[in-house]
């Protein structure tokens, strides 16, 4: 998506004759949706992180950091 809406027309040319194939509008991009962590669950070494809403950009592992503390011990 772009900052401004755009009208796009797609055409096909065959042996010098152009035929309009399709026309559509690409909406302007809106504000990016930034999600927050809603819940975190740890089971047998696996973390499950649930976000409070669907972000417009898929999160990747590098977006997260984690620390652990066992029985009130030092965080690592």
Coordinates of C-alpha atoms in Angstrom, one line a residue:
X1 CA 0.0 0.0 0.0
X2 CA 1.0 3.6 -0.5
X3 CA 0.5 6.9 1.4
X4 CA -2.1 8.0 -1.2
X5 CA -4.8 5.9 -2.9
X6 CA -4.1 4.9 -6.5
X7 CA -6.2 3.9 -9.4
X8 CA -4.7 0.9 -11.2
X9 CA -5.6 -0.3 -14.7
X10 CA -4.2 -3.6 -16.0
X11 CA -4.2 -4.2 -19.7
X12 CA -3.1 -7.0 -22.0
X13 CA -1.5 -6.4 -25.4
X14 CA -1.6 -9.1 -28.1
X15 CA -0.4 -8.5 -31.7
X16 CA -0.7 -4.7 -31.4
X17 CA -4.2 -4.8 -29.8
X18 CA -4.5 -3.7 -26.2
X19 CA -7.4 -5.0 -24.2
X20 CA -8.3 -3.6 -20.7
X21 CA -8.2 -6.6 -18.4
X22 CA -9.0 -5.1 -15.0
X23 CA -9.2 -1.9 -13.0
X24 CA -9.1 -1.4 -9.3
X25 CA -8.2 1.1 -6.6
X26 CA -5.4 0.6 -4.1
X27 CA -6.4 2.2 -0.8
X28 CA -4.0 4.5 1.0
X29 CA -2.3 2.8 3.9
X30 CA -3.6 3.6 7.3
X31 CA -1.9 3.8 10.6
X32 CA 0.1 0.7 11.5
X33 CA -1.6 -1.4 14.2
X34 CA 0.9 -2.0 17.1
X35 CA -0.1 -4.8 19.4
X36 CA 0.8 -5.3 23.0
X37 CA 1.4 -8.6 24.8
X38 CA -1.9 -9.7 26.4
X39 CA -0.8 -13.0 28.1
X40 CA 2.3 -15.1 28.3
X41 CA 2.1 -18.8 29.3
X42 CA 5.1 -21.1 29.8
X43 CA 4.6 -24.9 29.7
X44 CA 7.5 -27.4 29.6
X45 CA 10.0 -24.8 28.2
X46 CA 7.6 -23.5 25.5
X47 CA 6.4 -19.9 25.7
X48 CA 3.0 -18.9 24.2
X49 CA 2.6 -15.2 23.7
X50 CA -0.9 -13.8 22.9
X51 CA -1.2 -10.3 21.6
X52 CA -4.1 -8.0 22.3
X53 CA -4.9 -7.4 18.7
X54 CA -3.8 -8.4 15.2
X55 CA -0.8 -6.2 14.1
X56 CA -0.6 -5.0 10.5
X57 CA 3.0 -6.3 10.3
X58 CA 3.7 -9.9 11.3
X59 CA 5.9 -10.1 14.4
X60 CA 9.2 -12.0 14.2
X61 CA 11.2 -13.7 16.9
X62 CA 13.6 -10.7 17.0
X63 CA 10.8 -8.4 18.1
X64 CA 10.7 -10.2 21.5
X65 CA 13.1 -10.6 24.4
X66 CA 12.5 -12.8 27.4
X67 CA 14.0 -13.3 30.9
X68 CA 13.4 -16.1 33.3
X69 CA 13.6 -16.5 37.0
X70 CA 13.1 -19.8 38.8
X71 CA 11.6 -19.8 42.3
X72 CA 12.5 -16.1 42.8
X73 CA 16.1 -16.6 41.7
X74 CA 18.1 -14.2 39.6
X75 CA 16.7 -13.3 36.2
X76 CA 18.6 -14.4 33.1

